[in-house]
Amino acid sequence: MLEEYQQLLEPIGNFLHCETPQSWIDVAKQPEQLPALLIDHANCEMKAAMSAHSLVRRYCLSKEKRHLLPNLDFYRDVAELPEKAEILGKHTISDDQMPVYQALEKNKLLVRMVLLIQEELHHFEQVLGIMEKRGIEYDVLTASRYAKGMLKHVRHHEPAAIVDRLIIGAYIEARSCERFAKLAPYLDDELTRFYISLLRSEARHYADYLQLAEEYAQASIHERVTYFGEIEAQLILEHDPEFRFHSGQPKVEV
Ligand SMILES: [Fe+2]
Ligand SMILES: [Fe+2]
C-alpha cells in the first residue's frame, strides 16, 4: 500500500490491541459475503452518524432545545450550517453541569461531530450507490455484538460516561480504518478504491474522538483506553456466529 497510508495506519495499529485475524479476511473477501459486507457497512456508517448525533443532542444542547435538532436531516445541507449552528447556540449545557464542563471548549465537540456526521452520511450514501449498481438490496441485518459489547461498560456518571463513549468511538473508527485497509487489496477495483478513499476520514474520526476524550476527562485517559482496548480486541478475536463488518473470527464448524 502507498507510503502515505502506512503513515496514517501506524498510530491506528499502535492504538488497537490486535490486528484483524486473517480468518475474518478470508471470509470477508468471498464474493458470496459481499451483500452482508456492504449492507452491514452501510449500517455502520449510519450508526456512526447516529451515535455522533446523540452526543450532540445530549452534550451540546439543553433539554429544551433538543427538539430543534430532531434527526439526521438537520446535517444534510452544508450550506445552511451557519444558521443551523445558531440554533445550537452558545448556552449548550444545563447550569448544574457547568462545573464539570465550563473549562472546556464546548463548541469543539459540536463542530467535530457535525463534520463527522456529514461525512458518515456521505459514506452511507456512497455504499448505497455501490449496492444499487450491483443489484444488492438494502435489507435488514442484525447488528454484530461489537459496539454493544463495549457500550455496556460505559460508566454512569459524568464526565466518565462521555469519556467512555468517546473512547469507544475512537476504537470503532480505528478498527473500521484498519479493516478497510486490510480488506482493500482482496476486493475488486471499485471497492478497493472506495475502501482506500475512506481511510483518511476514518483515521481523522479516530483522532478526533480520542482528543475529545482527553479534553473531557481533564486527566489521563490511559487506563480507560487500555481497558476498552482489551475489550475491543477480545471482541475481534473471539469466535462469532455470524459474519459482519465488525465481527470476530468466523465460527469454526465442528
Ligand atoms: Fe464512515
Ligand atoms: Fe467514521
Short mmCIF file of C-alpha atoms and ligand atoms in Angstrom, two decimals:
data_model
loop_
_atom_site.label_atom_id
_atom_site.label_comp_id
_atom_site.label_asym_id
_atom_site.label_seq_id
_atom_site.Cartn_x
_atom_site.Cartn_y
_atom_site.Cartn_z
CA MET A 1 0.00 0.00 0.00
CA LEU A 2 1.14 3.56 -0.63
CA GLU A 3 3.51 5.05 1.90
CA GLU A 4 1.18 7.89 2.87
CA TYR A 5 -1.41 5.37 4.01
CA GLN A 6 1.15 3.45 6.02
CA GLN A 7 1.83 6.65 7.95
CA LEU A 8 -1.87 7.07 8.54
CA LEU A 9 -2.26 3.48 9.70
CA GLU A 10 0.70 3.34 12.03
CA PRO A 11 -0.89 5.17 15.01
CA ILE A 12 -4.05 3.13 14.46
CA GLY A 13 -2.06 -0.09 14.58
CA ASN A 14 -0.44 1.05 17.82
CA PHE A 15 -3.80 2.03 19.32
CA LEU A 16 -5.53 -1.27 18.57
CA HIS A 17 -4.56 -4.22 20.75
CA CYS A 18 -4.76 -6.76 17.93
CA GLU A 19 -4.83 -6.96 14.16
CA THR A 20 -7.83 -8.26 12.26
CA PRO A 21 -7.31 -12.03 12.06
CA GLN A 22 -6.70 -13.49 8.61
CA SER A 23 -9.63 -15.85 9.24
CA TRP A 24 -12.01 -12.84 9.15
CA ILE A 25 -10.43 -11.53 5.94
CA ASP A 26 -10.69 -14.96 4.33
CA VAL A 27 -14.46 -14.90 4.86
CA ALA A 28 -14.91 -11.18 4.11
CA LYS A 29 -13.28 -11.48 0.66
CA GLN A 30 -15.61 -14.24 -0.52
CA PRO A 31 -17.97 -12.97 -3.25
CA GLU A 32 -20.98 -14.62 -1.55
CA GLN A 33 -20.37 -12.46 1.54
CA LEU A 34 -20.45 -9.22 -0.44
CA PRO A 35 -24.14 -8.41 0.26
CA ALA A 36 -23.65 -8.90 4.03
CA LEU A 37 -20.41 -6.91 3.94
CA LEU A 38 -21.93 -3.95 2.12
CA ILE A 39 -25.27 -3.92 3.96
CA ASP A 40 -23.51 -4.05 7.32
CA HIS A 41 -21.01 -1.44 6.17
CA ALA A 42 -23.92 0.85 5.24
CA ASN A 43 -25.46 0.21 8.66
CA CYS A 44 -22.16 1.04 10.35
CA GLU A 45 -21.93 4.38 8.55
CA MET A 46 -25.49 5.24 9.57
CA LYS A 47 -24.86 4.16 13.16
CA ALA A 48 -21.67 6.24 13.28
CA ALA A 49 -23.74 9.27 12.26
CA MET A 50 -26.48 8.44 14.77
CA SER A 51 -24.19 7.98 17.73
CA ALA A 52 -22.47 11.30 16.97
CA HIS A 53 -25.93 12.87 16.69
CA SER A 54 -26.84 11.50 20.11
CA LEU A 55 -23.66 13.05 21.57
CA VAL A 56 -24.63 16.40 20.07
CA ARG A 57 -28.15 16.20 21.49
CA ARG A 58 -27.01 15.07 24.89
CA TYR A 59 -23.94 17.20 25.42
CA CYS A 60 -24.30 20.23 23.17
CA LEU A 61 -27.99 21.03 23.61
CA SER A 62 -30.08 21.79 26.64
CA LYS A 63 -33.18 19.60 27.05
CA GLU A 64 -35.45 22.44 25.91
CA LYS A 65 -33.55 22.76 22.68
CA ARG A 66 -33.32 19.11 21.71
CA HIS A 67 -36.50 19.25 19.65
CA LEU A 68 -34.76 21.74 17.35
CA LEU A 69 -32.45 19.01 16.22
CA PRO A 70 -34.74 16.04 15.77
CA ASN A 71 -32.92 13.89 13.25
CA LEU A 72 -30.05 13.47 10.87
CA ASP A 73 -31.65 15.54 8.10
CA PHE A 74 -30.54 18.59 10.04
CA TYR A 75 -26.94 17.96 9.00
CA ARG A 76 -27.51 17.26 5.35
CA ASP A 77 -27.31 20.72 3.87
CA VAL A 78 -23.83 22.08 4.48
CA ALA A 79 -24.67 25.49 3.07
CA GLU A 80 -27.24 26.11 5.77
CA LEU A 81 -24.92 25.23 8.59
CA PRO A 82 -24.04 28.73 9.85
CA GLU A 83 -27.72 29.42 10.56
CA LYS A 84 -28.19 25.95 11.91
CA ALA A 85 -25.26 26.43 14.25
CA GLU A 86 -27.07 29.43 15.69
CA ILE A 87 -29.95 27.20 16.69
CA LEU A 88 -27.49 25.18 18.71
CA GLY A 89 -26.42 28.38 20.43
CA LYS A 90 -23.71 29.04 22.92
CA HIS A 91 -25.51 28.07 26.13
CA THR A 92 -25.33 24.43 25.40
CA ILE A 93 -25.34 22.76 28.78
CA SER A 94 -27.56 22.98 31.82
CA ASP A 95 -26.38 25.00 34.82
CA ASP A 96 -25.87 22.03 37.09
CA GLN A 97 -23.45 20.51 34.61
CA MET A 98 -21.47 23.74 34.36
CA PRO A 99 -18.84 22.97 37.00
CA VAL A 100 -17.84 19.85 35.11
CA TYR A 101 -17.79 21.36 31.66
CA GLN A 102 -17.11 25.05 31.98
CA ALA A 103 -13.38 24.68 31.47
CA LEU A 104 -13.94 23.03 28.14
CA GLU A 105 -14.46 24.49 24.71
CA LYS A 106 -17.94 23.13 24.15
CA ASN A 107 -18.27 24.01 20.52
CA LYS A 108 -15.36 21.78 19.69
CA LEU A 109 -17.47 18.69 20.28
CA LEU A 110 -20.26 20.22 18.28
CA VAL A 111 -18.11 21.25 15.33
CA ARG A 112 -16.24 17.94 15.17
CA MET A 113 -19.44 15.91 15.46
CA VAL A 114 -21.30 17.92 12.84
CA LEU A 115 -18.45 17.39 10.36
CA LEU A 116 -18.25 13.73 11.29
CA ILE A 117 -22.00 13.22 10.83
CA GLN A 118 -21.87 14.84 7.40
CA GLU A 119 -19.01 12.59 6.36
CA GLU A 120 -20.68 9.43 7.69
CA LEU A 121 -23.91 10.28 5.86
CA HIS A 122 -21.89 10.79 2.70
CA HIS A 123 -20.21 7.40 3.19
CA PHE A 124 -23.62 5.82 3.81
CA GLU A 125 -24.88 7.19 0.52
CA GLN A 126 -21.72 6.05 -1.27
CA VAL A 127 -22.21 2.48 0.00
CA LEU A 128 -25.86 2.56 -1.06
CA GLY A 129 -24.77 3.76 -4.52
CA ILE A 130 -22.34 0.86 -4.88
CA MET A 131 -25.01 -1.60 -3.71
CA GLU A 132 -27.52 -0.24 -6.17
CA LYS A 133 -25.10 -0.61 -9.09
CA ARG A 134 -24.56 -4.24 -8.08
CA GLY A 135 -28.22 -5.02 -7.55
CA ILE A 136 -27.77 -5.60 -3.81
CA GLU A 137 -30.87 -4.62 -1.90
CA TYR A 138 -30.64 -2.78 1.38
CA ASP A 139 -32.08 -5.33 3.75
CA VAL A 140 -32.48 -5.85 7.47
CA LEU A 141 -29.39 -7.29 9.03
CA THR A 142 -28.88 -7.88 12.74
CA ALA A 143 -26.09 -5.88 14.34
CA SER A 144 -22.97 -7.63 15.49
CA ARG A 145 -22.21 -7.80 19.21
CA TYR A 146 -19.21 -5.48 18.71
CA ALA A 147 -20.45 -1.99 19.66
CA LYS A 148 -22.84 -3.29 22.32
CA GLY A 149 -20.01 -5.34 23.77
CA MET A 150 -18.14 -2.11 24.51
CA LEU A 151 -21.07 0.21 25.29
CA LYS A 152 -22.25 -1.99 28.16
CA HIS A 153 -19.08 -0.99 30.04
CA VAL A 154 -19.77 2.76 29.89
CA ARG A 155 -19.75 4.29 33.36
CA HIS A 156 -22.89 6.05 34.55
CA HIS A 157 -21.59 9.32 35.98
CA GLU A 158 -20.24 12.37 34.15
CA PRO A 159 -17.79 13.15 32.76
CA ALA A 160 -16.85 9.44 32.89
CA ALA A 161 -19.78 8.47 30.66
CA ILE A 162 -18.89 10.83 27.82
CA VAL A 163 -15.20 9.99 28.14
CA ASP A 164 -16.02 6.28 27.76
CA ARG A 165 -18.34 6.89 24.82
CA LEU A 166 -15.68 8.98 23.07
CA ILE A 167 -13.02 6.31 23.65
CA ILE A 168 -15.38 3.67 22.23
CA GLY A 169 -15.98 5.96 19.25
CA ALA A 170 -12.21 6.10 18.73
CA TYR A 171 -11.97 2.29 18.81
CA ILE A 172 -14.82 1.79 16.35
CA GLU A 173 -13.30 4.31 13.92
CA ALA A 174 -9.80 2.88 14.33
CA ARG A 175 -11.00 -0.70 13.74
CA SER A 176 -13.02 0.37 10.70
CA CYS A 177 -9.97 2.09 9.27
CA GLU A 178 -7.78 -0.94 9.92
CA ARG A 179 -10.32 -3.29 8.31
CA PHE A 180 -10.79 -1.11 5.22
CA ALA A 181 -7.02 -1.16 4.72
CA LYS A 182 -6.72 -4.90 5.34
CA LEU A 183 -9.61 -5.85 3.10
CA ALA A 184 -8.97 -3.42 0.23
CA PRO A 185 -6.33 -5.50 -1.60
CA TYR A 186 -8.68 -8.50 -1.79
CA LEU A 187 -11.64 -6.72 -3.37
CA ASP A 188 -12.41 -5.67 -6.93
CA ASP A 189 -11.06 -2.37 -8.28
CA GLU A 190 -14.08 -0.26 -7.44
CA LEU A 191 -14.31 -1.47 -3.85
CA THR A 192 -10.54 -1.29 -3.37
CA ARG A 193 -10.56 2.34 -4.46
CA PHE A 194 -13.60 3.09 -2.32
CA TYR A 195 -12.19 1.49 0.83
CA ILE A 196 -8.85 3.25 0.39
CA SER A 197 -10.70 6.54 -0.09
CA LEU A 198 -12.35 6.05 3.32
CA LEU A 199 -9.09 5.61 5.24
CA ARG A 200 -8.29 9.28 5.64
CA SER A 201 -11.60 10.37 7.13
CA GLU A 202 -11.93 7.35 9.42
CA ALA A 203 -8.37 7.97 10.69
CA ARG A 204 -9.33 11.59 11.39
CA HIS A 205 -12.50 10.48 13.20
CA TYR A 206 -10.46 8.18 15.40
CA ALA A 207 -8.06 11.02 16.29
CA ASP A 208 -10.93 13.47 16.93
CA TYR A 209 -12.71 11.10 19.31
CA LEU A 210 -9.54 10.40 21.21
CA GLN A 211 -8.63 14.05 21.54
CA LEU A 212 -12.15 14.94 22.73
CA ALA A 213 -11.98 12.12 25.31
CA GLU A 214 -8.74 13.57 26.67
CA GLU A 215 -10.24 17.03 26.90
CA TYR A 216 -13.43 15.91 28.64
CA ALA A 217 -11.52 13.78 31.13
CA GLN A 218 -9.16 16.56 32.13
CA ALA A 219 -6.96 13.79 33.42
CA SER A 220 -5.08 10.89 31.92
CA ILE A 221 -7.33 8.53 29.98
CA HIS A 222 -4.57 5.96 29.56
CA GLU A 223 -6.15 3.43 31.90
CA ARG A 224 -9.59 3.68 30.26
CA VAL A 225 -8.09 3.48 26.76
CA THR A 226 -6.27 0.30 27.78
CA TYR A 227 -9.44 -1.08 29.39
CA PHE A 228 -11.53 -0.62 26.24
CA GLY A 229 -8.62 -1.71 24.04
CA GLU A 230 -8.62 -5.08 25.75
CA ILE A 231 -12.39 -5.48 25.46
CA GLU A 232 -12.28 -4.45 21.81
CA ALA A 233 -9.51 -6.91 20.99
CA GLN A 234 -11.40 -9.69 22.73
CA LEU A 235 -14.50 -8.95 20.62
CA ILE A 236 -12.36 -9.11 17.48
CA LEU A 237 -10.52 -12.31 18.44
CA GLU A 238 -13.45 -14.29 19.83
CA HIS A 239 -15.48 -16.50 17.54
CA ASP A 240 -18.68 -15.02 16.19
CA PRO A 241 -21.64 -16.99 14.86
CA GLU A 242 -22.35 -14.53 12.05
CA PHE A 243 -20.21 -12.54 9.68
CA ARG A 244 -20.37 -8.74 9.99
CA PHE A 245 -18.09 -5.79 9.31
CA HIS A 246 -17.00 -5.73 12.96
CA SER A 247 -17.50 -9.42 13.75
CA GLY A 248 -14.90 -11.59 15.46
CA GLN A 249 -13.32 -14.70 13.99
CA PRO A 250 -15.69 -16.82 11.95
CA LYS A 251 -17.06 -19.70 13.96
CA VAL A 252 -15.32 -22.90 13.08
CA GLU A 253 -17.73 -25.66 12.13
CA VAL A 254 -17.16 -28.72 14.29
FE FE B 1 -17.51 6.47 7.70
FE FE B 2 -16.03 7.43 10.70
#
